[in-house]
PDB file of C-alpha atoms in Angstrom:
ATOM      1  CA  MET A  92      55.569 -12.300  12.235  1.00 71.00           C
ATOM      2  CA  ALA A  93      52.252 -12.751  13.970  1.00 80.00           C
ATOM      3  CA  TYR A  94      51.145 -15.398  16.427  1.00 87.00           C
ATOM      4  CA  GLU A  95      48.415 -17.839  15.533  1.00 92.00           C
ATOM      5  CA  VAL A  96      45.754 -17.252  18.202  1.00 95.00           C
ATOM      6  CA  TYR A  97      42.730 -19.384  19.011  1.00 95.00           C
ATOM      7  CA  ASN A  98      40.349 -20.027  21.908  1.00 96.00           C
ATOM      8  CA  ALA A  99      40.258 -23.329  23.780  1.00 96.00           C
ATOM      9  CA  ILE A 100      38.066 -24.695  26.557  1.00 96.00           C
ATOM     10  CA  GLU A 101      39.551 -27.309  28.881  1.00 96.00           C
ATOM     11  CA  VAL A 102      38.114 -28.993  31.969  1.00 96.00           C
ATOM     12  CA  TYR A 103      40.298 -29.867  34.939  1.00 95.00           C
ATOM     13  CA  PRO A 104      39.039 -32.143  37.727  1.00 93.00           C
ATOM     14  CA  THR A 105      40.976 -30.874  40.757  1.00 90.00           C
ATOM     15  CA  GLU A 106      39.863 -33.117  43.626  1.00 89.00           C
ATOM     16  CA  THR A 107      37.529 -35.981  44.448  1.00 91.00           C
ATOM     17  CA  THR A 108      36.978 -36.628  48.154  1.00 90.00           C
ATOM     18  CA  PHE A 109      35.048 -39.649  49.371  1.00 89.00           C
ATOM     19  CA  ASN A 110      33.344 -39.434  52.786  1.00 84.00           C
ATOM     20  CA  PRO A 111      34.324 -35.760  53.167  1.00 81.00           C
ATOM     21  CA  ARG A 112      33.874 -33.757  56.346  1.00 77.00           C
ATOM     22  CA  PRO A 113      31.317 -32.575  57.200  1.00 76.00           C
ATOM     23  CA  GLN A 114      29.622 -35.816  56.280  1.00 80.00           C
ATOM     24  CA  LEU A 115      27.422 -35.898  53.183  1.00 82.00           C
ATOM     25  CA  ASN A 116      24.362 -37.981  52.451  1.00 85.00           C
ATOM     26  CA  ALA A 117      24.674 -37.548  48.665  1.00 87.00           C
ATOM     27  CA  PRO A 118      27.369 -36.345  46.242  1.00 92.00           C
ATOM     28  CA  VAL A 119      28.176 -32.660  45.866  1.00 94.00           C
ATOM     29  CA  CYS A 120      29.809 -31.138  42.794  1.00 96.00           C
ATOM     30  CA  ARG A 121      31.580 -27.765  42.668  1.00 96.00           C
ATOM     31  CA  VAL A 122      32.671 -26.191  39.387  1.00 97.00           C
ATOM     32  CA  TRP A 123      34.537 -22.918  38.968  1.00 97.00           C
ATOM     33  CA  GLY A 124      35.014 -21.009  35.714  1.00 96.00           C
ATOM     34  CA  ARG A 125      38.459 -19.457  35.169  1.00 95.00           C
ATOM     35  CA  SER A 126      40.501 -17.993  32.307  1.00 96.00           C
ATOM     36  CA  PHE A 127      44.082 -18.588  31.245  1.00 96.00           C
ATOM     37  CA  THR A 128      46.600 -17.598  28.583  1.00 96.00           C
ATOM     38  CA  ARG A 129      49.122 -19.965  26.994  1.00 96.00           C
ATOM     39  CA  LEU A 130      52.077 -19.472  24.645  1.00 94.00           C
ATOM     40  CA  LEU A 131      53.349 -22.404  22.556  1.00 95.00           C
ATOM     41  CA  TYR A 132      56.240 -22.854  20.137  1.00 93.00           C
ATOM     42  CA  ARG A 133      55.460 -25.428  17.419  1.00 93.00           C
ATOM     43  CA  PRO A 134      58.599 -26.869  15.773  1.00 91.00           C
ATOM     44  CA  ILE A 135      58.493 -29.089  12.710  1.00 91.00           C
ATOM     45  CA  GLY A 136      58.526 -32.821  13.503  1.00 90.00           C
ATOM     46  CA  LYS A 137      58.892 -32.349  17.264  1.00 90.00           C
ATOM     47  CA  PRO A 138      56.548 -31.962  20.245  1.00 92.00           C
ATOM     48  CA  ASP A 139      55.025 -28.569  20.989  1.00 93.00           C
ATOM     49  CA  VAL A 140      56.990 -26.475  23.473  1.00 93.00           C
ATOM     50  CA  LEU A 141      55.113 -24.770  26.311  1.00 95.00           C
ATOM     51  CA  VAL A 142      56.737 -21.382  26.781  1.00 92.00           C
ATOM     52  CA  ASN A 143      54.330 -19.869  29.276  1.00 91.00           C
ATOM     53  CA  GLN A 144      50.954 -20.381  30.906  1.00 94.00           C
ATOM     54  CA  VAL A 145      49.168 -18.029  33.309  1.00 93.00           C
ATOM     55  CA  ARG A 146      45.934 -18.760  35.150  1.00 93.00           C
ATOM     56  CA  GLU A 147      43.963 -15.665  36.047  1.00 92.00           C
ATOM     57  CA  ASP A 148      43.058 -15.126  39.698  1.00 90.00           C
ATOM     58  CA  GLU A 149      39.550 -13.956  38.907  1.00 92.00           C
ATOM     59  CA  ILE A 150      36.815 -16.579  39.219  1.00 95.00           C
ATOM     60  CA  ARG A 151      34.244 -16.105  36.465  1.00 95.00           C
ATOM     61  CA  TYR A 152      31.594 -18.244  38.090  1.00 96.00           C
ATOM     62  CA  GLU A 153      31.081 -20.773  40.882  1.00 97.00           C
ATOM     63  CA  HIS A 154      28.449 -23.479  40.586  1.00 97.00           C
ATOM     64  CA  VAL A 155      27.734 -25.753  43.574  1.00 96.00           C
ATOM     65  CA  PHE A 156      25.048 -28.411  43.276  1.00 96.00           C
ATOM     66  CA  HIS A 157      23.898 -31.594  44.997  1.00 94.00           C
ATOM     67  CA  LEU A 158      23.420 -34.826  43.095  1.00 94.00           C
ATOM     68  CA  THR A 159      21.023 -37.661  43.869  1.00 93.00           C
ATOM     69  CA  ALA A 160      22.181 -40.933  45.389  1.00 91.00           C
ATOM     70  CA  ALA A 161      21.882 -42.506  41.937  1.00 92.00           C
ATOM     71  CA  ALA A 162      25.049 -40.619  40.892  1.00 93.00           C
ATOM     72  CA  MET A 163      27.052 -42.883  43.227  1.00 92.00           C
ATOM     73  CA  GLN A 164      26.274 -46.020  41.209  1.00 93.00           C
ATOM     74  CA  ASN A 165      28.532 -45.695  38.138  1.00 95.00           C
ATOM     75  CA  GLN A 166      30.151 -43.155  35.806  1.00 95.00           C
ATOM     76  CA  ASN A 167      27.168 -43.015  33.474  1.00 96.00           C
ATOM     77  CA  SER A 168      24.808 -42.221  36.355  1.00 95.00           C
ATOM     78  CA  LEU A 169      27.245 -39.549  37.545  1.00 96.00           C
ATOM     79  CA  PHE A 170      27.423 -38.077  34.038  1.00 97.00           C
ATOM     80  CA  GLN A 171      23.629 -37.961  33.802  1.00 97.00           C
ATOM     81  CA  GLY A 172      23.427 -36.279  37.208  1.00 96.00           C
ATOM     82  CA  ILE A 173      25.894 -33.541  36.264  1.00 97.00           C
ATOM     83  CA  MET A 174      24.183 -33.054  32.895  1.00 97.00           C
ATOM     84  CA  ALA A 175      20.884 -32.513  34.677  1.00 96.00           C
ATOM     85  CA  SER A 176      22.360 -29.764  36.883  1.00 96.00           C
ATOM     86  CA  PRO A 177      23.784 -27.045  34.616  1.00 96.00           C
ATOM     87  CA  PRO A 178      24.238 -23.532  35.989  1.00 95.00           C
ATOM     88  CA  ALA A 179      21.752 -20.877  34.945  1.00 93.00           C
ATOM     89  CA  GLU A 180      22.781 -19.021  31.795  1.00 87.00           C
ATOM     90  CA  ASP A 181      23.071 -15.726  33.657  1.00 88.00           C
ATOM     91  CA  HIS A 182      25.234 -17.381  36.325  1.00 92.00           C
ATOM     92  CA  ARG A 183      27.709 -19.245  34.100  1.00 94.00           C
ATOM     93  CA  VAL A 184      29.788 -16.299  32.889  1.00 92.00           C
ATOM     94  CA  ILE A 185      31.419 -17.350  29.602  1.00 93.00           C
ATOM     95  CA  PRO A 186      33.953 -14.974  28.012  1.00 92.00           C
ATOM     96  CA  GLU A 187      33.133 -13.422  24.664  1.00 89.00           C
ATOM     97  CA  GLY A 188      34.421 -15.620  21.860  1.00 91.00           C
ATOM     98  CA  PHE A 189      33.746 -18.896  23.722  1.00 95.00           C
ATOM     99  CA  LEU A 190      29.963 -19.072  23.534  1.00 90.00           C
ATOM    100  CA  ASP A 191      29.926 -21.276  20.426  1.00 90.00           C
ATOM    101  CA  ILE A 192      32.312 -23.884  21.876  1.00 92.00           C
ATOM    102  CA  ALA A 193      31.290 -23.969  25.565  1.00 92.00           C
ATOM    103  CA  THR A 194      29.088 -26.980  26.345  1.00 95.00           C
ATOM    104  CA  TRP A 195      28.034 -28.305  29.733  1.00 96.00           C
ATOM    105  CA  GLU A 196      28.206 -31.803  28.257  1.00 97.00           C
ATOM    106  CA  ASN A 197      31.979 -31.416  27.978  1.00 96.00           C
ATOM    107  CA  VAL A 198      32.167 -30.507  31.678  1.00 97.00           C
ATOM    108  CA  ALA A 199      29.951 -33.452  32.671  1.00 97.00           C
ATOM    109  CA  THR A 200      31.925 -35.913  30.538  1.00 97.00           C
ATOM    110  CA  ILE A 201      35.372 -35.059  31.879  1.00 96.00           C
ATOM    111  CA  LEU A 202      34.359 -34.682  35.525  1.00 96.00           C
ATOM    112  CA  SER A 203      32.467 -38.001  35.578  1.00 95.00           C
ATOM    113  CA  GLN A 204      35.311 -39.861  33.852  1.00 94.00           C
ATOM    114  CA  ASN A 205      37.740 -38.639  36.500  1.00 90.00           C
ATOM    115  CA  VAL A 206      36.046 -40.515  39.356  1.00 91.00           C
ATOM    116  CA  ASP A 207      37.472 -43.986  40.028  1.00 89.00           C
ATOM    117  CA  VAL A 208      34.798 -46.525  39.126  1.00 89.00           C
ATOM    118  CA  ASN A 209      35.972 -48.740  41.996  1.00 88.00           C
ATOM    119  CA  ASN A 210      34.730 -46.106  44.448  1.00 88.00           C
ATOM    120  CA  LEU A 211      31.317 -45.734  42.822  1.00 91.00           C
ATOM    121  CA  ASN A 212      29.575 -48.336  44.934  1.00 88.00           C
ATOM    122  CA  GLY A 213      26.151 -46.742  45.316  1.00 88.00           C
ATOM    123  CA  VAL A 214      26.795 -46.113  49.000  1.00 88.00           C
ATOM    124  CA  THR A 215      29.748 -43.787  49.589  1.00 89.00           C
ATOM    125  CA  PRO A 216      29.069 -40.061  49.006  1.00 91.00           C
ATOM    126  CA  PHE A 217      31.760 -37.777  47.635  1.00 93.00           C
ATOM    127  CA  ARG A 218      32.634 -34.198  46.762  1.00 94.00           C
ATOM    128  CA  LEU A 219      33.815 -33.584  43.195  1.00 95.00           C
ATOM    129  CA  ASP A 220      35.640 -30.344  42.348  1.00 95.00           C
ATOM    130  CA  GLY A 221      36.724 -29.040  38.963  1.00 96.00           C
ATOM    131  CA  HIS A 222      37.423 -26.031  36.768  1.00 96.00           C
ATOM    132  CA  GLU A 223      36.042 -25.058  33.383  1.00 97.00           C
ATOM    133  CA  ALA A 224      39.002 -23.226  31.847  1.00 97.00           C
ATOM    134  CA  PHE A 225      38.650 -20.627  29.092  1.00 97.00           C
ATOM    135  CA  GLY A 226      41.992 -20.144  27.354  1.00 97.00           C
ATOM    136  CA  GLU A 227      43.525 -17.848  24.775  1.00 97.00           C
ATOM    137  CA  VAL A 228      46.283 -19.869  23.115  1.00 97.00           C
ATOM    138  CA  SER A 229      49.035 -18.218  21.047  1.00 96.00           C
ATOM    139  CA  VAL A 230      51.244 -20.343  18.814  1.00 95.00           C
ATOM    140  CA  MET A 231      54.611 -19.531  17.235  1.00 91.00           C
ATOM    141  CA  ARG A 232      55.132 -21.883  14.284  1.00 91.00           C
ATOM    142  CA  GLU A 233      58.576 -22.802  13.018  1.00 89.00           C
ATOM    143  CA  ASN A 234      57.190 -23.147   9.486  1.00 86.00           C
ATOM    144  CA  GLU A 235      56.205 -19.473   9.615  1.00 82.00           C
ATOM    145  CA  GLY A 236      59.681 -18.272  10.539  1.00 81.00           C
ATOM    146  CA  TRP A 237      59.668 -18.468  14.325  1.00 81.00           C
ATOM    147  CA  GLU A 238      62.684 -20.029  16.042  1.00 75.00           C
ATOM    148  CA  ASN A 239      63.076 -21.522  19.495  1.00 66.00           C
ATOM    149  CA  GLU A 240      65.310 -18.607  20.471  1.00 65.00           C
ATOM    150  CA  ASP A 241      62.422 -16.225  19.821  1.00 63.00           C
ATOM    151  CA  CYS A 242      60.558 -17.648  22.811  1.00 66.00           C
ATOM    152  CA  ARG A 243      62.879 -16.095  25.401  1.00 62.00           C
ATOM    153  CA  ASP A 244      66.146 -14.225  25.590  1.00 61.00           C
ATOM    154  CA  ASP A 245      67.846 -17.123  27.403  1.00 64.00           C
ATOM    155  CA  PRO A 246      66.610 -20.433  25.934  1.00 58.00           C
ATOM    156  CA  PRO A 247      67.810 -23.423  27.997  1.00 58.00           C
ATOM    157  CA  ALA A 248      70.312 -25.923  26.641  1.00 58.00           C
ATOM    158  CA  PRO A 249      68.979 -29.334  25.533  1.00 56.00           C
ATOM    159  CA  LEU A 250      69.012 -32.055  28.183  1.00 54.00           C
ATOM    160  CA  ASP A 251      71.980 -34.427  27.965  1.00 50.00           C
ATOM    161  CA  PHE A 252      69.830 -37.418  28.923  1.00 49.00           C
ATOM    162  CA  PRO A 253      66.129 -36.857  28.167  1.00 69.00           C
ATOM    163  CA  ASP A 254      63.733 -38.784  30.419  1.00 77.00           C
ATOM    164  CA  PRO A 255      62.272 -41.891  28.740  1.00 87.00           C
ATOM    165  CA  GLU A 256      59.010 -41.581  30.666  1.00 91.00           C
ATOM    166  CA  CYS A 257      56.418 -38.979  31.540  1.00 93.00           C
ATOM    167  CA  GLY A 258      57.191 -37.493  34.947  1.00 91.00           C
ATOM    168  CA  VAL A 259      53.468 -37.363  35.846  1.00 93.00           C
ATOM    169  CA  CYS A 260      52.042 -40.787  34.935  1.00 93.00           C
ATOM    170  CA  LEU A 261      55.489 -42.534  34.762  1.00 93.00           C
ATOM    171  CA  HIS A 262      54.573 -44.282  31.495  1.00 93.00           C
ATOM    172  CA  SER A 263      56.972 -44.377  28.555  1.00 91.00           C
ATOM    173  CA  ILE A 264      56.948 -41.514  26.070  1.00 91.00           C
ATOM    174  CA  ASN A 265      59.400 -43.118  23.620  1.00 87.00           C
ATOM    175  CA  HIS A 266      56.723 -44.372  21.219  1.00 88.00           C
ATOM    176  CA  ALA A 267      54.002 -41.815  21.916  1.00 91.00           C
ATOM    177  CA  PRO A 268      52.734 -39.779  18.930  1.00 93.00           C
ATOM    178  CA  ILE A 269      54.414 -36.374  18.709  1.00 91.00           C
ATOM    179  CA  HIS A 270      51.084 -34.540  18.904  1.00 93.00           C
ATOM    180  CA  SER A 271      50.392 -36.173  22.296  1.00 95.00           C
ATOM    181  CA  LEU A 272      53.606 -34.837  23.884  1.00 94.00           C
ATOM    182  CA  LEU A 273      54.545 -31.445  25.284  1.00 95.00           C
ATOM    183  CA  GLN A 274      57.968 -30.080  26.182  1.00 93.00           C
ATOM    184  CA  LEU A 275      58.607 -27.361  28.744  1.00 93.00           C
ATOM    185  CA  HIS A 276      60.720 -24.503  27.486  1.00 90.00           C
ATOM    186  CA  CYS A 277      62.014 -23.631  30.959  1.00 88.00           C
ATOM    187  CA  CYS A 278      63.789 -26.967  31.508  1.00 88.00           C
ATOM    188  CA  GLN A 279      63.250 -29.127  28.376  1.00 89.00           C
ATOM    189  CA  HIS A 280      61.444 -31.938  30.223  1.00 92.00           C
ATOM    190  CA  VAL A 281      58.830 -33.750  28.104  1.00 93.00           C
ATOM    191  CA  PHE A 282      55.452 -35.093  29.263  1.00 95.00           C
ATOM    192  CA  HIS A 283      52.212 -36.413  27.893  1.00 95.00           C
ATOM    193  CA  LYS A 284      50.260 -33.289  26.990  1.00 95.00           C
ATOM    194  CA  ARG A 285      47.146 -34.325  28.927  1.00 92.00           C
ATOM    195  CA  CYS A 286      49.247 -35.140  32.014  1.00 93.00           C
ATOM    196  CA  LEU A 287      51.193 -31.893  32.006  1.00 94.00           C
ATOM    197  CA  TYR A 288      48.271 -29.531  31.473  1.00 95.00           C
ATOM    198  CA  ARG A 289      46.377 -31.076  34.364  1.00 92.00           C
ATOM    199  CA  SER A 290      49.443 -31.146  36.606  1.00 91.00           C
ATOM    200  CA  ILE A 291      50.316 -27.462  36.152  1.00 92.00           C
ATOM    201  CA  TRP A 292      46.757 -26.159  36.504  1.00 92.00           C
ATOM    202  CA  GLY A 293      47.320 -23.930  39.514  1.00 79.00           C
ATOM    203  CA  PRO A 294      48.126 -20.376  40.632  1.00 74.00           C
ATOM    204  CA  GLN A 295      51.827 -20.922  39.857  1.00 75.00           C
ATOM    205  CA  SER A 296      52.806 -23.403  37.146  1.00 84.00           C
ATOM    206  CA  ARG A 297      55.901 -25.495  37.861  1.00 90.00           C
ATOM    207  CA  CYS A 298      57.573 -28.437  36.130  1.00 92.00           C
ATOM    208  CA  PRO A 299      56.391 -31.674  37.817  1.00 92.00           C
ATOM    209  CA  THR A 300      59.939 -33.073  37.559  1.00 91.00           C
ATOM    210  CA  CYS A 301      62.335 -30.283  38.542  1.00 91.00           C
ATOM    211  CA  ARG A 302      59.864 -27.684  39.944  1.00 90.00           C
ATOM    212  CA  CYS A 303      61.184 -24.836  37.804  1.00 89.00           C
ATOM    213  CA  VAL A 304      58.681 -22.033  37.235  1.00 88.00           C
ATOM    214  CA  ILE A 305      57.112 -22.178  33.777  1.00 83.00           C
TER     215      ILE A 305
END
């Protein structure tokens, strides 16, 4: 049986610091390009199971740019400022196979939406950091003959009392659509997919609830 393999681009805002040191007169944005691999098990009628995810150490590109004071006014102004400051084509190193799906607009949209609108007062400068992540995703589908036991030699036992809420945002997962949830194979904890992927984006991925290594 073969894996289903596809490419995915994700953007992860990592930190927003208002009034950083040394002091800034206008916002600064820093974006790094990195690659990752991810292995999923996709059962029928249940959330996807994240078996493994590895972020590569190599940085594909680093883009640091200053924004005008107008970017401090609101999210739309911030979006427009980031859109107007793309890296040069020969500087933004995009892996082969991602050129058709990599857009700077996607980076600008997600980074600008991550900044709390209550802090965009037109006065306070900030530093905004994020990663553009280029991922190779492999999927083992139950409907193609894969089983949960195929993921690892020692699959964990189901939890006796599954958590009723996402361990990252603390909101209920009981009525969330299945496609919006993600279970960790290492410990069986379940999270909102968007919450978990952002939470584990680091050099070593760990469960936000029990800290087991993914």
